[in-house]
mmCIF file of C-alpha atoms and ligand atoms in Angstrom:
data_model
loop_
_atom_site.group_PDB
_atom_site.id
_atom_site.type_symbol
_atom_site.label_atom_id
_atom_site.label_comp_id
_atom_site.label_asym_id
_atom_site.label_seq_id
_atom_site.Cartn_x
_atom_site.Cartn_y
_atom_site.Cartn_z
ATOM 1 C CA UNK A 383 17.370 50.957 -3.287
ATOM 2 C CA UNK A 384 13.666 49.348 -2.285
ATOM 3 C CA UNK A 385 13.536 46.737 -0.058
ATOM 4 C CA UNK A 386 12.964 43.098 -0.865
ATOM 5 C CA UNK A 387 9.799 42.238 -0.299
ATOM 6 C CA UNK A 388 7.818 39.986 1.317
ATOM 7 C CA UNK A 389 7.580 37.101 -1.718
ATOM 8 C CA UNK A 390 10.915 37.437 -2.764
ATOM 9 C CA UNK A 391 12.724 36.959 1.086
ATOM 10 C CA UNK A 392 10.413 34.132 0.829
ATOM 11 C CA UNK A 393 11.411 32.623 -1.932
ATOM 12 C CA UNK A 394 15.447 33.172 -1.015
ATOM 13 C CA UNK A 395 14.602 31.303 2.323
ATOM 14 C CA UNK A 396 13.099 31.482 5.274
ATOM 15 C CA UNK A 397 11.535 34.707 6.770
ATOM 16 C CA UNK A 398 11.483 35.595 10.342
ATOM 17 C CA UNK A 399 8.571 37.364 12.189
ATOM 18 C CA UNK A 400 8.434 39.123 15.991
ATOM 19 C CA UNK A 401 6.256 38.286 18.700
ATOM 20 C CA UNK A 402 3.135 39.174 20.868
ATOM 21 C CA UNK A 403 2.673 42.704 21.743
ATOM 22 C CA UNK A 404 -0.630 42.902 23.624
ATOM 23 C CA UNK A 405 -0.155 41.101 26.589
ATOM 24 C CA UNK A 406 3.569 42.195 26.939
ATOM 25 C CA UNK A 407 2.015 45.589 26.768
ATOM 26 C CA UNK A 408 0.061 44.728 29.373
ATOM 27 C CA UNK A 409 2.570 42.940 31.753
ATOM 28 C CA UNK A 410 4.570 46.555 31.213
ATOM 29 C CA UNK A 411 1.682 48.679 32.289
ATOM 30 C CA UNK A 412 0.293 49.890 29.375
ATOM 31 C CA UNK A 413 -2.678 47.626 27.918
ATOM 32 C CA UNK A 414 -5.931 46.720 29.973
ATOM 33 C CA UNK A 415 -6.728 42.880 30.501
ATOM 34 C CA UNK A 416 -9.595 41.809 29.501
ATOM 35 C CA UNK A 417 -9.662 43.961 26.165
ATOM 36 C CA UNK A 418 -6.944 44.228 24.956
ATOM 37 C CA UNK A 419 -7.344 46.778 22.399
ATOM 38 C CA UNK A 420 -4.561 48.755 21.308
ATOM 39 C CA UNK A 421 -4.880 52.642 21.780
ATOM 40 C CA UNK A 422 -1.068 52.565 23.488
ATOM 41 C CA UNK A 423 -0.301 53.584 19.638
ATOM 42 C CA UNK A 424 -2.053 57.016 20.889
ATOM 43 C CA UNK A 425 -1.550 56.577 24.675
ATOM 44 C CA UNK A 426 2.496 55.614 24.832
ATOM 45 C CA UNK A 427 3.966 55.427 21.877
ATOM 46 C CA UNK A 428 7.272 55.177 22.871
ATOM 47 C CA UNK A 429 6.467 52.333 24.583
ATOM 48 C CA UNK A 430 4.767 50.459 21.542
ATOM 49 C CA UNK A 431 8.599 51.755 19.603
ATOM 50 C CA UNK A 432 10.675 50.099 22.492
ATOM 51 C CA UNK A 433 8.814 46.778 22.104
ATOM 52 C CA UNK A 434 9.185 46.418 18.083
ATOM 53 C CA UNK A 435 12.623 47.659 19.128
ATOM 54 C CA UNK A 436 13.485 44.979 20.761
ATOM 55 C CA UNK A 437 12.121 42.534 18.794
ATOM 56 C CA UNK A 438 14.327 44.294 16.060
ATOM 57 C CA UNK A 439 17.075 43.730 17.691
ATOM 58 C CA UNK A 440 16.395 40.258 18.590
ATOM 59 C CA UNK A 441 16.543 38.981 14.762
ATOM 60 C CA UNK A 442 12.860 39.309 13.230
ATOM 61 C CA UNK A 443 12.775 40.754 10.171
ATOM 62 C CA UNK A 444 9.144 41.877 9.630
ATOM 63 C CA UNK A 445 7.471 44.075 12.386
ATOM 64 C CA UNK A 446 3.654 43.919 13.109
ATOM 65 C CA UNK A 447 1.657 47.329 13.392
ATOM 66 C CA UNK A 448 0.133 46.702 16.303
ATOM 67 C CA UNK A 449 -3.070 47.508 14.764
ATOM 68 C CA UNK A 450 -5.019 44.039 16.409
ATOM 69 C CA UNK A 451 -8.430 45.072 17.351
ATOM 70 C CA UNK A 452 -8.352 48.360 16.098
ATOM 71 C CA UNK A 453 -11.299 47.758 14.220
ATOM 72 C CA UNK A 454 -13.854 50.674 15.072
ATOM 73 C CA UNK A 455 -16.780 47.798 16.142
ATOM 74 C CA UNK A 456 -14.197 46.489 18.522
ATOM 75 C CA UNK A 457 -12.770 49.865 19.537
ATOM 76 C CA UNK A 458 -16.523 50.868 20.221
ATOM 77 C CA UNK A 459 -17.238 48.479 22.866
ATOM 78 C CA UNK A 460 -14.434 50.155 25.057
ATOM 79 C CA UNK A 461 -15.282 53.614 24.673
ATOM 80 C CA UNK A 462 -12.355 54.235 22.046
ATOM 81 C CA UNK A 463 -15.252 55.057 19.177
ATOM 82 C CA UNK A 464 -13.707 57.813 16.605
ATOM 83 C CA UNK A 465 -10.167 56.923 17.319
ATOM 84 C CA UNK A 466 -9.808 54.273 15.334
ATOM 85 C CA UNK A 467 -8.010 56.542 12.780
ATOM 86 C CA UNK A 468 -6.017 57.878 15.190
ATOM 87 C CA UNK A 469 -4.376 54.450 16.071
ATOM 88 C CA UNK A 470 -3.865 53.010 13.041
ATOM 89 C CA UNK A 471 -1.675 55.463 11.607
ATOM 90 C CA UNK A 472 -0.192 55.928 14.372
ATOM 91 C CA UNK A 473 0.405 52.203 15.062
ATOM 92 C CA UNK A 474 1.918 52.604 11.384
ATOM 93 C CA UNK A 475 4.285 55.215 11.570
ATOM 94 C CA UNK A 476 5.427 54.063 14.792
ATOM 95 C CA UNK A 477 6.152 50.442 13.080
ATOM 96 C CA UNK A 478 7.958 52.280 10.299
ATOM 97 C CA UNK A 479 9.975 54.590 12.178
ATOM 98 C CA UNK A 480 11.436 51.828 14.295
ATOM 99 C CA UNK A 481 11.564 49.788 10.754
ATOM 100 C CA UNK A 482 14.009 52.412 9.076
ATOM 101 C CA UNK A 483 16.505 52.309 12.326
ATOM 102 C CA UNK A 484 17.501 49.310 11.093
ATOM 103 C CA UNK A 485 19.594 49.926 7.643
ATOM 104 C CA UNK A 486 22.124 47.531 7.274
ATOM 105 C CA UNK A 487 21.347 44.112 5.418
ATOM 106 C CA UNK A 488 17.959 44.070 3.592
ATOM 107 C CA UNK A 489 16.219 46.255 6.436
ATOM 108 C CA UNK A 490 13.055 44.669 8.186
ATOM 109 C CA UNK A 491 9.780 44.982 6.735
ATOM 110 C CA UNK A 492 6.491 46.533 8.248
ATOM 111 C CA UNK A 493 3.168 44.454 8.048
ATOM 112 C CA UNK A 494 -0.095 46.121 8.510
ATOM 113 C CA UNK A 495 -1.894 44.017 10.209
ATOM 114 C CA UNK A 496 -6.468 43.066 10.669
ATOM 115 C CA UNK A 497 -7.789 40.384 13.203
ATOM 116 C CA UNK A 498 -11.035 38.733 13.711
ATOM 117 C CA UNK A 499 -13.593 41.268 14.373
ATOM 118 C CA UNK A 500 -16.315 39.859 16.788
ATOM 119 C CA UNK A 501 -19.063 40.783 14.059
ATOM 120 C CA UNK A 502 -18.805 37.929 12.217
ATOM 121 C CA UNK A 503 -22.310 35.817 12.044
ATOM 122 C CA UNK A 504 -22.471 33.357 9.709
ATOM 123 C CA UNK A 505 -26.621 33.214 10.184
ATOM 124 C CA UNK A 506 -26.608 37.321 9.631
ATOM 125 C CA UNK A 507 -25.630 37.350 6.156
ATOM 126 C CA UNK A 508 -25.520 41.436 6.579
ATOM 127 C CA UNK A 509 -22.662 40.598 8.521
ATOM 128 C CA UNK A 510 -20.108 39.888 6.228
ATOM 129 C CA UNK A 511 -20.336 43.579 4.615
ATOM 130 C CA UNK A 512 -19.843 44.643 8.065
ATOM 131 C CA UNK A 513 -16.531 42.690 8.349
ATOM 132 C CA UNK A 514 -15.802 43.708 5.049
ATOM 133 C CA UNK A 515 -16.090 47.752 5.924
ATOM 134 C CA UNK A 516 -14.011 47.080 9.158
ATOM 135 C CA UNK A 517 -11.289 45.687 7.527
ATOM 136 C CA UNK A 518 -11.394 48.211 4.194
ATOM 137 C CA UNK A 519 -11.396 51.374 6.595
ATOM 138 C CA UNK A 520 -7.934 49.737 8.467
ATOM 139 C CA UNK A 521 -7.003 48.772 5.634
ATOM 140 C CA UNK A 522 -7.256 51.853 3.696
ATOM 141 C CA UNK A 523 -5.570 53.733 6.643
ATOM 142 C CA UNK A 524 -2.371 51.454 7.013
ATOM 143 C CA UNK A 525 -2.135 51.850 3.258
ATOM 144 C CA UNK A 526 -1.880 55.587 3.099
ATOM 145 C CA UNK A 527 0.933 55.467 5.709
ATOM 146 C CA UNK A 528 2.939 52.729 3.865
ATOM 147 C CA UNK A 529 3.025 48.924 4.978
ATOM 148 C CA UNK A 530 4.918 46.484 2.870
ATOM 149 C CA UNK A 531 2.668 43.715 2.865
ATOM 150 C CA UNK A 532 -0.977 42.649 4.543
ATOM 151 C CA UNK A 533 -0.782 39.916 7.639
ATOM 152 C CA UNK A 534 -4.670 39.039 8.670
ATOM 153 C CA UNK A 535 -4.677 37.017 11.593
ATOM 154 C CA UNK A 536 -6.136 35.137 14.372
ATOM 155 C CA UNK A 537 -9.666 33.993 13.182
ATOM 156 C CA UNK A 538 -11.596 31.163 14.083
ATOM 157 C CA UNK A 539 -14.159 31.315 11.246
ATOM 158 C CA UNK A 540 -13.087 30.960 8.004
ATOM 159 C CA UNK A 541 -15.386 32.342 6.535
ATOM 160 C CA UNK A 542 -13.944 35.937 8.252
ATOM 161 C CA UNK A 543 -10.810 34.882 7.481
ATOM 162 C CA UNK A 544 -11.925 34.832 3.603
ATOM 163 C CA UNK A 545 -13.401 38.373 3.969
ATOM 164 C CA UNK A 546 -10.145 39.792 5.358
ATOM 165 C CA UNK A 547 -7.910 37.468 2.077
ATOM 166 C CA UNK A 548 -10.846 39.297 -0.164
ATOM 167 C CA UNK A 549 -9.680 42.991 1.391
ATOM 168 C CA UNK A 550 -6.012 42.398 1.452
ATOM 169 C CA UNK A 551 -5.381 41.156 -2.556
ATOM 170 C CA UNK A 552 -8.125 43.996 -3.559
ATOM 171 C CA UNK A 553 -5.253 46.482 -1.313
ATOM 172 C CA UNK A 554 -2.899 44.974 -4.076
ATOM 173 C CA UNK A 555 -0.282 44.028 -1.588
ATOM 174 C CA UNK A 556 0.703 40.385 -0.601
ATOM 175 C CA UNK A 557 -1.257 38.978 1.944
ATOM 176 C CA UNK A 558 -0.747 36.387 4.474
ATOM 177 C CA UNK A 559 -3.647 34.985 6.531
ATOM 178 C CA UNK A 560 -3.528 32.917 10.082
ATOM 179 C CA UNK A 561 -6.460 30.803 11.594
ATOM 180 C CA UNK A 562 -6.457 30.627 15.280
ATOM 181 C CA UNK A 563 -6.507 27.051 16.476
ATOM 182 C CA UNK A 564 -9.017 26.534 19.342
ATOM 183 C CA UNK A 565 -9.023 23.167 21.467
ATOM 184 C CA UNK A 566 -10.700 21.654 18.784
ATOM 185 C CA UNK A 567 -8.644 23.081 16.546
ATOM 186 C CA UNK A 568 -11.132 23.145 13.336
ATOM 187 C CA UNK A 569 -12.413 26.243 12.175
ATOM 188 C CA UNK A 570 -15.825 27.311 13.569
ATOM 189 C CA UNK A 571 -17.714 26.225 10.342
ATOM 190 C CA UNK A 572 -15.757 22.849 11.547
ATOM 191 C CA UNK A 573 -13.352 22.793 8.622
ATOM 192 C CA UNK A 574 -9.989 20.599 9.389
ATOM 193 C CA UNK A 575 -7.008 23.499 9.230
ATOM 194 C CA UNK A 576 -5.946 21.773 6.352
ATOM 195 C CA UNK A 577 -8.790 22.170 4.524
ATOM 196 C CA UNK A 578 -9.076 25.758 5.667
ATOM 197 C CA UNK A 579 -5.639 26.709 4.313
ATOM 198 C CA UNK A 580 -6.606 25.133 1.131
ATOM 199 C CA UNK A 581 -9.385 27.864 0.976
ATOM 200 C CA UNK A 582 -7.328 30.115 1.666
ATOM 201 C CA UNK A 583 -4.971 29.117 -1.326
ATOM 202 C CA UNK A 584 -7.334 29.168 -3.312
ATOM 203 C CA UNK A 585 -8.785 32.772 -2.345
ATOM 204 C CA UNK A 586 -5.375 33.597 -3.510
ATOM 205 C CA UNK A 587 -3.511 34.650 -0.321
ATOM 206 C CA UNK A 588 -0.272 34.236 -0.582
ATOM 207 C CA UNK A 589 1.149 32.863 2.684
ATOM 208 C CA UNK A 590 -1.187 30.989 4.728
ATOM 209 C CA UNK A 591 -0.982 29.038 8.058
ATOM 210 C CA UNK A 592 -1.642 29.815 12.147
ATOM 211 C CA UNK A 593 -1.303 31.801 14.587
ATOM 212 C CA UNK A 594 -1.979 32.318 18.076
ATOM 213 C CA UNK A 595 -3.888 30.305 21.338
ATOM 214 C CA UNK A 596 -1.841 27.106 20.861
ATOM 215 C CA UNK A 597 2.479 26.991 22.111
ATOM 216 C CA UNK A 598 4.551 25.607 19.238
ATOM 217 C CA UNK A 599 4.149 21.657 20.460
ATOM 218 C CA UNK A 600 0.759 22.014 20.189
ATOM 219 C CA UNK A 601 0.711 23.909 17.052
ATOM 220 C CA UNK A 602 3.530 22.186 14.939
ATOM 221 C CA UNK A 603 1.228 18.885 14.277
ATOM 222 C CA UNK A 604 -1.152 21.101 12.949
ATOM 223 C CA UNK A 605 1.389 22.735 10.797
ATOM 224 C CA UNK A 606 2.270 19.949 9.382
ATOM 225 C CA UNK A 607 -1.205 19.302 7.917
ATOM 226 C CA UNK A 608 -1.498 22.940 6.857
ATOM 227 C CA UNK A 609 2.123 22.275 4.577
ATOM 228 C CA UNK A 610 1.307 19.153 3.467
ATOM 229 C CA UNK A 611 -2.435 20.754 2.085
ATOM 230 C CA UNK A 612 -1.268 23.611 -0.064
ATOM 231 C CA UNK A 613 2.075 24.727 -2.149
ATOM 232 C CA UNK A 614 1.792 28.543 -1.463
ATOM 233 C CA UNK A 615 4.128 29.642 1.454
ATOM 234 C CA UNK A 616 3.397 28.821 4.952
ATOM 235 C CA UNK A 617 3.646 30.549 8.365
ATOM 236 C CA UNK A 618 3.397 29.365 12.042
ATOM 237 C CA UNK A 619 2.998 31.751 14.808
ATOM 238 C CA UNK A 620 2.269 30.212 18.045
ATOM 239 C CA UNK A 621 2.026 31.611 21.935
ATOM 240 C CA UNK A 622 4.385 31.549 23.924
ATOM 241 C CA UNK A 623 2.472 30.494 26.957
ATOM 242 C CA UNK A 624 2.705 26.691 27.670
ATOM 243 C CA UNK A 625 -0.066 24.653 26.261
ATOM 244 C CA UNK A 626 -2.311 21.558 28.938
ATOM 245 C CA UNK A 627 -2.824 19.152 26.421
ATOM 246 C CA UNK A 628 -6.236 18.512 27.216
ATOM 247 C CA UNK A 629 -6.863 22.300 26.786
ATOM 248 C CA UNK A 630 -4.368 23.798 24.314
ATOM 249 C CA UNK A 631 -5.912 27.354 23.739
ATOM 250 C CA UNK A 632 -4.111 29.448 26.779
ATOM 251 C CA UNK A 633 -7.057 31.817 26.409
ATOM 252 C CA UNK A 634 -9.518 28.678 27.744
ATOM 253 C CA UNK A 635 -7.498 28.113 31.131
ATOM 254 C CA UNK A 636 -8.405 30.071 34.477
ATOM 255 C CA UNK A 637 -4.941 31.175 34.186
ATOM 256 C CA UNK A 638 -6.097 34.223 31.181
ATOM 257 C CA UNK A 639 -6.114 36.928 31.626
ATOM 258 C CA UNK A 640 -4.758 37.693 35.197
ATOM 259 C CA UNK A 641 -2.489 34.895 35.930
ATOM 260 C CA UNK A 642 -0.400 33.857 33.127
ATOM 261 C CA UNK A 643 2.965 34.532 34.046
ATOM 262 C CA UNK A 644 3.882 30.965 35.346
ATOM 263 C CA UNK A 645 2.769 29.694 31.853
ATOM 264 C CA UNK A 646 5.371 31.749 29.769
ATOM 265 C CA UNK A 647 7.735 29.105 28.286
ATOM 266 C CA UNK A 648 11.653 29.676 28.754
ATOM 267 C CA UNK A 649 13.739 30.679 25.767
ATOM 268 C CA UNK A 650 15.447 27.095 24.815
ATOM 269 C CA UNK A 651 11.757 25.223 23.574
ATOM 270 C CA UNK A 652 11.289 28.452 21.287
ATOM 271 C CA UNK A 653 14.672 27.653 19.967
ATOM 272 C CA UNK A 654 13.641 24.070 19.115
ATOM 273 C CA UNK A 655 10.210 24.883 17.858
ATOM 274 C CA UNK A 656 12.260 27.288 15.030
ATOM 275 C CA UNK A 657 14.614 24.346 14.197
ATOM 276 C CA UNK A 658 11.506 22.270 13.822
ATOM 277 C CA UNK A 659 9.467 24.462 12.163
ATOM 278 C CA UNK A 660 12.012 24.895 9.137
ATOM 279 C CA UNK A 661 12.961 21.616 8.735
ATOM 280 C CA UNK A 662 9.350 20.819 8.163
ATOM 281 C CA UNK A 663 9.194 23.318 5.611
ATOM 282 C CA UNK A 664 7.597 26.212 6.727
ATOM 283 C CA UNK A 665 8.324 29.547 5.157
ATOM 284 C CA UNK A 666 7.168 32.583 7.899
ATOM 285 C CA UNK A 667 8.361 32.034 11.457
ATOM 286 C CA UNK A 668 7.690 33.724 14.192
ATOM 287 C CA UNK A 669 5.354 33.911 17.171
ATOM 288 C CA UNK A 670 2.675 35.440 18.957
ATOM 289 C CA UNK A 671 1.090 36.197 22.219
ATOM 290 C CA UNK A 672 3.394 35.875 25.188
ATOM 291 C CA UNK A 673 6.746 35.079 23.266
ATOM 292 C CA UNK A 674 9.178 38.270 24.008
ATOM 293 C CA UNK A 675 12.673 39.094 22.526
ATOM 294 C CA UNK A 676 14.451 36.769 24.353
ATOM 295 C CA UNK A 677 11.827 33.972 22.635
ATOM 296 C CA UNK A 678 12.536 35.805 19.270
ATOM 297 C CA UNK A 679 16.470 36.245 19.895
ATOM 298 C CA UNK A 680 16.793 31.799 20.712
ATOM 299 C CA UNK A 681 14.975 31.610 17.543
ATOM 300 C CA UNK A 682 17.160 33.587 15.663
ATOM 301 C CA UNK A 683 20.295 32.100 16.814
ATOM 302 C CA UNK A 684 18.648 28.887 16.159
ATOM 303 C CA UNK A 685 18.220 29.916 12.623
ATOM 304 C CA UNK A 686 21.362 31.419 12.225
ATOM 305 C CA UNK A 687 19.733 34.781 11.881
ATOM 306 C CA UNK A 688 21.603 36.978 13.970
ATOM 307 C CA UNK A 689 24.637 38.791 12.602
ATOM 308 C CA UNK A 690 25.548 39.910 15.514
ATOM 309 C CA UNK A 691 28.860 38.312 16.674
ATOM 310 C CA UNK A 692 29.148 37.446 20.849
ATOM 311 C CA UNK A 693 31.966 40.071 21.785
ATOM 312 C CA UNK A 694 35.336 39.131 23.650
ATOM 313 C CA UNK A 695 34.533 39.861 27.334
ATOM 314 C CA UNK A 696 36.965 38.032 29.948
ATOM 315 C CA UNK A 697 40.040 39.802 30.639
ATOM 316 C CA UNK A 698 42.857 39.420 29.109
ATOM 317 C CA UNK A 699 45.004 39.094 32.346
ATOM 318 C CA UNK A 700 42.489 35.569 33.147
ATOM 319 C CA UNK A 701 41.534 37.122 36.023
ATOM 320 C CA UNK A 702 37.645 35.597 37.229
ATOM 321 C CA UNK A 703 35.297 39.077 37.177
ATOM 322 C CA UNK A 704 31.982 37.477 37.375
ATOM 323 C CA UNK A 705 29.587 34.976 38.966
ATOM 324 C CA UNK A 706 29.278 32.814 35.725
ATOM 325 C CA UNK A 707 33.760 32.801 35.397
ATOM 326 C CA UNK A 708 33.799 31.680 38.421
ATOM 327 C CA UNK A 709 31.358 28.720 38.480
ATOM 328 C CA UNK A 710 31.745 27.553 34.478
ATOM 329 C CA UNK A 711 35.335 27.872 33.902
ATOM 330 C CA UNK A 712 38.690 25.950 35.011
ATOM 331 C CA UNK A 713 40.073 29.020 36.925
ATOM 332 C CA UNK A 714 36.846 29.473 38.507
ATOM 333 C CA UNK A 715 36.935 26.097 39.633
ATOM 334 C CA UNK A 716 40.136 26.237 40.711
ATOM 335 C CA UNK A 717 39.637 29.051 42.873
ATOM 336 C CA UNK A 718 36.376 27.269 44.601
ATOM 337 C CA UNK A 719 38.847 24.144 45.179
ATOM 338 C CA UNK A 720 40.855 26.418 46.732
ATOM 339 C CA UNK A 721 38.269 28.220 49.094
ATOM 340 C CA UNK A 722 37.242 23.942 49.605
ATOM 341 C CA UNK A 723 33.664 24.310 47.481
ATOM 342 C CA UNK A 724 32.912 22.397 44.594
ATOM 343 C CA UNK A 725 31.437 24.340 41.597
ATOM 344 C CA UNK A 726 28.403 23.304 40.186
ATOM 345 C CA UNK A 727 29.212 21.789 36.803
HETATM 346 ZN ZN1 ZN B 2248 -1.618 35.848 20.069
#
């Protein structure tokens, strides 16, 4: 039987999305800061597979190729030119392979996925043909190897953002497109969020909202402009790095690219921000760079997601076998009283 796609889990309820690869990637080893392109589709592959794995298994039921800046321009500047092929199909069928492990329930969809480009110039009108090849060459890869819908994400114009909706619907797959909120958080043409989702409606994309550089306190407010602007589906995809309110975008502090690792936010605010996020109506959830499976797996049980029932594991015989027995439960606290310590409660 063929899955369910994109528009129809979205019009049964709620759809839930993974989380950032790059910078995980590069916490693990495998991605250079600074960058960030992906060629670990080429390099480690089994890497990339472990990381939607886990995201799998955490809840999310669409997987991202992680095909971000695999634009030849941007693959170009880091001495990657002619193997931009090469990584989106491979960025694909790794997606897709770790997609089809998954066959119980309505399976988990693969999105091919475009980004902003760097070679957008909205005073070098010979620019926007320029995005538009970039994102018709991915695009026309990802297609061949078989994506189930079209997620174009993280751009601060909106006029790139239009290119990418134009590429997508002429791919003839649904399409779902994400501005990047900045610190101000307009577009670069200086048009409100709300107003650029409503351009984005009208382009005919199907699913429209943000992604990216803001954490999900920062973001939601925004989010709630973006819903209340347009009555195609929404989706909200924020960092999971924590956000200084008088400088939101993580990518602005001295903390990027080197030093981010006491920004990561703990599991329970991600938990929240999914409550939140659905109760204000918005249709695609998930979350971007920084936010790992344990983000996506709070989330999920949050949202009810995960079928996986919590497994009977204290003895039968009530005997304490571990640190957290000991100190959260009456016999563990009986045996501290006993050995004269108070557990912490
Ligand atoms: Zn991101």
């Amino acid at each position: 039987m063929p899955k369910k796609g994109i528009l129809e889990r979205l019009s049964e309820g709620v759809v839930f999305g993974d989380g950032g690869y790059l910078l995980e990637l590069e916490k693990r080893g495998y991605v250079q800061a600074g960058p960030f392109t992906p060629e670990v589709s080429i390099s480690r592959p089994q890497a990339l597979a472990e990381l939607h794995r886990e995201f799998m298994l955490a809840g999310a039921e669409v997987l991202q190729t992680l095909t971000y800046y695999a634009s030849e321009a941007k693959l170009q500047t880091v001495g990657l030119g002619g193997k931009m092929e090469e990584i989106n199909r491979a960025a694909v069928r790794i997606a897709r392979e770790v997609a089809a492990e998954k066959t119980d329930g309505d399976g988990v969809l693969v999105a091919g996925n475009i980004s902003n480009t760097w070679e957008y110039d909205p005073d070098d009108p010979s620019s926007a043909d320029r995005v538009r090849k970039l994102f018709d060459d991915q695009l026309a890869l990802q297609m061949e190897e078989g994506i189930d819908f079209i997620i174009g994400e993280t751009y601060s114009w909106l006029g790139e953002a239009l290119i990418a909706a134009e590429c997508g619907k002429k791919a003839g797959l649904p399409v779902m497109i994400t501005m990047a909120p900045d610190n101000n958080p307009n577009s670069l043409e200086g048009y409100s969020q709300a107003e650029c989702a409503r351009r984005l409606e009208a382009a005919g994309v199907d699913i429209v909202g943000l992604n990216c550089l803001r954490d999900p306190e920062h973001t939601l407010p925004l989010m709630e402009e973006v819903r209340a602007a347009v009555s195609c589906y929404v989706a909200c995809q924020p960092v999971g790095y924590h956000s200084h309110d008088d400088r939101p975008n993580f990518v602005s502090t001295p903390n990027f690219p080197l030093a981010l690792d006491p920004l990561q936010l703990p599991r329970a605010p991600f938990a929240e921000y999914a409550v939140r996020a659905r109760d204000m109506g918005i249709n695609y959830i998930g979350s971007c760079c920084g936010a790992v499976a344990i983000h996506t797996r709070e989330m999920a049980r949050a949202l009810g997601k995960l079928p996986v029932e919590e497994r009977q594991w204290r003895a039968a015989d009530g005997k304490v076998r571990s640190g957290y027995e000991l100190q959260h439960t009456d016999r563990g606290a009986e045996i501290l009283a006993g050995a004269g310590q108070a557990p912490e409660r």
